[in-house]
Tab-separated table of C-alpha atoms in Angstrom:
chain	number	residue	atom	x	y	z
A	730	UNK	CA	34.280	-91.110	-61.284
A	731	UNK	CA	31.498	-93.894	-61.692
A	732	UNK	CA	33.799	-96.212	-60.347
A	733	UNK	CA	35.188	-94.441	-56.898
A	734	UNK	CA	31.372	-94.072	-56.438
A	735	UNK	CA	31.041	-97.513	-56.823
A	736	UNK	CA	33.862	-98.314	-54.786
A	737	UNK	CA	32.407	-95.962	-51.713
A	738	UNK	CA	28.545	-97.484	-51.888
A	739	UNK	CA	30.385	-100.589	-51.664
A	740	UNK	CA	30.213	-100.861	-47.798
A	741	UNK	CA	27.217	-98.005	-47.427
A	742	UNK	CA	24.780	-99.313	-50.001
A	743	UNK	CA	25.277	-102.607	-51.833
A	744	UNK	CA	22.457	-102.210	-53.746
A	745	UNK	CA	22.806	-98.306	-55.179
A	746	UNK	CA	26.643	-99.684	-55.678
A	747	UNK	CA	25.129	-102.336	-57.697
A	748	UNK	CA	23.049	-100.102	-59.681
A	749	UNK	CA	26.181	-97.668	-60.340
A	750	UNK	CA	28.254	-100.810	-61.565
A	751	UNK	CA	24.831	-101.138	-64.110
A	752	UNK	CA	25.536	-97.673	-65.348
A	753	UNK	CA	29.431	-98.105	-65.533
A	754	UNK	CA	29.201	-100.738	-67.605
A	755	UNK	CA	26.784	-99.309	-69.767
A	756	UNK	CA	29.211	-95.917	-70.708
A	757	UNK	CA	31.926	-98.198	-71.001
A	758	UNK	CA	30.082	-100.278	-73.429
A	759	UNK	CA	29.092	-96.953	-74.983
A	760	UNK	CA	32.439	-95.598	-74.729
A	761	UNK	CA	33.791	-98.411	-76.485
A	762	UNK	CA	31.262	-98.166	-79.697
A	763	UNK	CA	32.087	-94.585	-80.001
A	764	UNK	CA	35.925	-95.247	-79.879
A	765	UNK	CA	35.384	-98.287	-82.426
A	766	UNK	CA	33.588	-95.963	-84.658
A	767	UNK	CA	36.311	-93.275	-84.464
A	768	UNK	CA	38.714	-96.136	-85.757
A	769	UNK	CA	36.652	-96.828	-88.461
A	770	UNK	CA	36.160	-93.695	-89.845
A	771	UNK	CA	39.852	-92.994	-89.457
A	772	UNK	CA	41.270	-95.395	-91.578
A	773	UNK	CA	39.097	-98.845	-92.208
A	774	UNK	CA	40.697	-101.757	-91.683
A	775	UNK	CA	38.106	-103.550	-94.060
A	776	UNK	CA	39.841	-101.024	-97.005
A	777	UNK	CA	43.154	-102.962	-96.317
A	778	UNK	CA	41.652	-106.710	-96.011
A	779	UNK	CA	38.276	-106.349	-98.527
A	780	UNK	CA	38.879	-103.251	-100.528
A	781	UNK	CA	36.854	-100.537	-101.431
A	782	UNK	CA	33.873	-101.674	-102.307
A	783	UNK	CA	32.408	-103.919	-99.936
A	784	UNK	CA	33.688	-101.091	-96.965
A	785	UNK	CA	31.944	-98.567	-98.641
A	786	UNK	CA	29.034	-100.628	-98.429
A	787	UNK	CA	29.472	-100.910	-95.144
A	788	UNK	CA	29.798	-97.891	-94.725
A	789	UNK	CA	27.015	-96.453	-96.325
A	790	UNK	CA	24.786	-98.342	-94.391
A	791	UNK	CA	26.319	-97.561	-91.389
A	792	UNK	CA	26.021	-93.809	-92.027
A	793	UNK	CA	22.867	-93.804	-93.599
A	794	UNK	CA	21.796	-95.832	-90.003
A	795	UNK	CA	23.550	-93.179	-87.743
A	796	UNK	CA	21.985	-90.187	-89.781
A	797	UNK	CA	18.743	-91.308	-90.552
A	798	UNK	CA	19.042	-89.896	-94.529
A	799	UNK	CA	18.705	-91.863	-97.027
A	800	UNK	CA	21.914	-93.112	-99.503
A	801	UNK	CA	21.978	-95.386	-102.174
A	802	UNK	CA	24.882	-96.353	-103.429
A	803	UNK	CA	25.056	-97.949	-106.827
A	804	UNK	CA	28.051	-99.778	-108.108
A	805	UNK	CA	29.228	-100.615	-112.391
A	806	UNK	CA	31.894	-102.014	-113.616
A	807	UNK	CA	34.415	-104.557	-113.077
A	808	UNK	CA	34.748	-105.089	-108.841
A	809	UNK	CA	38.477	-105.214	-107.873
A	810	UNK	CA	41.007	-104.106	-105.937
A	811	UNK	CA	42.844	-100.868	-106.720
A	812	UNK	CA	46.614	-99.191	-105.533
A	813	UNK	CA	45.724	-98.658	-101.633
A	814	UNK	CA	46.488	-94.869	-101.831
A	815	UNK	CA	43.635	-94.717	-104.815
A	816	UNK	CA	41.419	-96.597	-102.714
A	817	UNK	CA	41.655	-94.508	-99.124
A	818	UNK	CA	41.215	-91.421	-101.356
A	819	UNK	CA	38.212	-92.255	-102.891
A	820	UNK	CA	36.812	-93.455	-99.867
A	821	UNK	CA	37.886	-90.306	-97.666
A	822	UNK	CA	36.752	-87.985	-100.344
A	823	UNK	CA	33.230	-90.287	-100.450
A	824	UNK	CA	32.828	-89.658	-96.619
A	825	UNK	CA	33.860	-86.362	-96.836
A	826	UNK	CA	30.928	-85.808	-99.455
A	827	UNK	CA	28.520	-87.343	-97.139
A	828	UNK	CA	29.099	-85.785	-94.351
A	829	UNK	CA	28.940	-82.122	-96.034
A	830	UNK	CA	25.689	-83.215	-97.670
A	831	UNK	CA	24.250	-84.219	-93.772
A	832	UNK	CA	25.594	-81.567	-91.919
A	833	UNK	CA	25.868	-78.088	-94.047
A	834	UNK	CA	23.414	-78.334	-96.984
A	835	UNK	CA	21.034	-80.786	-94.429
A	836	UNK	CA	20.176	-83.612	-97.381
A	837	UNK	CA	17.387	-86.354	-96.722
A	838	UNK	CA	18.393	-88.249	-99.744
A	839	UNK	CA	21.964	-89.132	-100.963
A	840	UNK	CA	23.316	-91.309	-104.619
A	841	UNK	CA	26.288	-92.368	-104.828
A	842	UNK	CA	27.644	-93.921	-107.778
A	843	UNK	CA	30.911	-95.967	-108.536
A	844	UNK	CA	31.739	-96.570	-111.653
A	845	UNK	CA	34.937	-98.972	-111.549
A	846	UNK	CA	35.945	-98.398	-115.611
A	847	UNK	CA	38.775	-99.973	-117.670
A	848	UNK	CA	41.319	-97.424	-117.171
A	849	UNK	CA	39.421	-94.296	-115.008
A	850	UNK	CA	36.910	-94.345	-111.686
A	851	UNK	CA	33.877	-92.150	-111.932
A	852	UNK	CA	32.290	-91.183	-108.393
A	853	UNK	CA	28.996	-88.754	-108.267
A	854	UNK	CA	27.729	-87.918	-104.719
A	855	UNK	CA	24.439	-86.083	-105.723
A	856	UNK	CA	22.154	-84.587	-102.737
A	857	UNK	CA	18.551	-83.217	-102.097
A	858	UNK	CA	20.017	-80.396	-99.866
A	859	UNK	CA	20.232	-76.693	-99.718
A	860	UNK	CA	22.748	-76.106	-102.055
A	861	UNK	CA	25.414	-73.010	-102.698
A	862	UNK	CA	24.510	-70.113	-105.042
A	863	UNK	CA	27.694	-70.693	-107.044
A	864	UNK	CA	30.715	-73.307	-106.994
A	865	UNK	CA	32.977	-70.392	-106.428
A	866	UNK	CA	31.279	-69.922	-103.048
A	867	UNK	CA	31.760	-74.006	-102.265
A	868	UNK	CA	35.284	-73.086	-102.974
A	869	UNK	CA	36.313	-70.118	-101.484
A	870	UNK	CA	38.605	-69.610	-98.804
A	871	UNK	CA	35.761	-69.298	-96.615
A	872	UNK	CA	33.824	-72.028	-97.297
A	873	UNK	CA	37.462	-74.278	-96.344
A	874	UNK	CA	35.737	-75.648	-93.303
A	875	UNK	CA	33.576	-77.605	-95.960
A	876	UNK	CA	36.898	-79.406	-96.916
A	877	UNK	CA	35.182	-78.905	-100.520
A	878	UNK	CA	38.466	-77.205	-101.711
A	879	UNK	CA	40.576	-80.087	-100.599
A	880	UNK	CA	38.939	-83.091	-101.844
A	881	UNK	CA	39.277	-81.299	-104.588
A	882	UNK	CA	43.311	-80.894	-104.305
A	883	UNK	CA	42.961	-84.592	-103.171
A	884	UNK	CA	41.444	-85.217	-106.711
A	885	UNK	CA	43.884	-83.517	-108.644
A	886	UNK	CA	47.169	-85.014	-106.796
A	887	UNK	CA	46.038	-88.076	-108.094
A	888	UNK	CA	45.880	-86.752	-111.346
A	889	UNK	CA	41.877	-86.553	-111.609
A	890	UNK	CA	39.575	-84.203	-111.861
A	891	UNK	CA	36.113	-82.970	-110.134
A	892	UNK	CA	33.122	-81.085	-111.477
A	893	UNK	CA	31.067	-79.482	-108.677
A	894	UNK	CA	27.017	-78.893	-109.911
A	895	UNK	CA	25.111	-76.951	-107.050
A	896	UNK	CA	21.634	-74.933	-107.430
A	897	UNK	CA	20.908	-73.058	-104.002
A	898	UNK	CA	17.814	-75.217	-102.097
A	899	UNK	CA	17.831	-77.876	-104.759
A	900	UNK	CA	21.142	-80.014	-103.702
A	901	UNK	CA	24.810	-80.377	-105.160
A	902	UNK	CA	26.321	-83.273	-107.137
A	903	UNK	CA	29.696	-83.668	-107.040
A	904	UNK	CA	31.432	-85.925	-109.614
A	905	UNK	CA	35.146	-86.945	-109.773
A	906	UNK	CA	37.341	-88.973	-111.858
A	907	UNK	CA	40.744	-91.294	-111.205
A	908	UNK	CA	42.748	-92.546	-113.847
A	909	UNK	CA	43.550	-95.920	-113.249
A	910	UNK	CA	47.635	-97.447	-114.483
């Protein structure tokens, strides 16, 4: 639409059709940030080429930028690479966590922890937000639009297992496990 405007001030008003060309470019330029950040949070191409951690550094940042909370993330153990499938679940189930604890329980302050162990990863995602009165409640069929239930399905495909600790207005921590071969 910006640019058939363009196109018609063309020959009426060079100048207003060089202003419009201004704004076109701009959404475009906007456009294209919003589309790149769709990718990213689709599926990472950093996770394939520099593994988990240093994209989930990134992407901390990034998010903590964007929402204006504060995260910490704090990493142990021995940095490597894990099995790909391992490594988009923990990050997906990372971003889910995040993004409940910005948008339903409203946190201002995030930790997340990543414990790379010999044989088993240990994540916690612990917020300052509002909290459920019970973990039955996070888990309940209506409470799926949370996607609490399925990270937690996610989890347990993969053979782990994740605790849920929530206290209503004083934040939830969610901690998970991953055995690794």
């Amino acid at each position: 639409l910006q640019a058939e405007i363009c196109e018609r001030l063309f020959t009426v008003d060079p100048a207003q059709a060089q202003v419009e060309l201004g704004n076109l470019k701009h959404s475009v330029a906007a456009t294209f940030q919003k589309v790149k950040g769709f990718i990213l949070n689709l599926r990472p191409m950093m996770l394939d080429d520099l593994g988990l951690v240093p994209t989930l550094r990134r992407y901390v940042d990034s998010f903590a930028e964007n929402s204006g909370v504060t995260v910490r993330l704090n990493v142990s153990g021995a940095e490597r690479r894990l099995a790909s499938y391992k490594e988009v679940t923990i990050f997906r189930v990372i971003q889910e966590l995040l993004n409940h604890a910005y948008e339903q329980s409203h946190a201002t302050n995030i930790q997340v922890g990543l414990d790379l162990g010999e044989g088993i990863v240990r994540v916690s995602v612990e917020d300052n937000g509002s909290g459920f009165e019970s973990v039955e409640a996070m888990l309940s069929p209506s409470a799926e639009r949370f996607g609490l239930a399925t990270i937690q399905e996610r989890v347990e495909m993969l053979g782990g297992a994740v605790h849920f600790d929530t206290v209503l207005e004083r934040g939830t921590k969610v901690a998970f496990e991953l055995p690794l071969p």
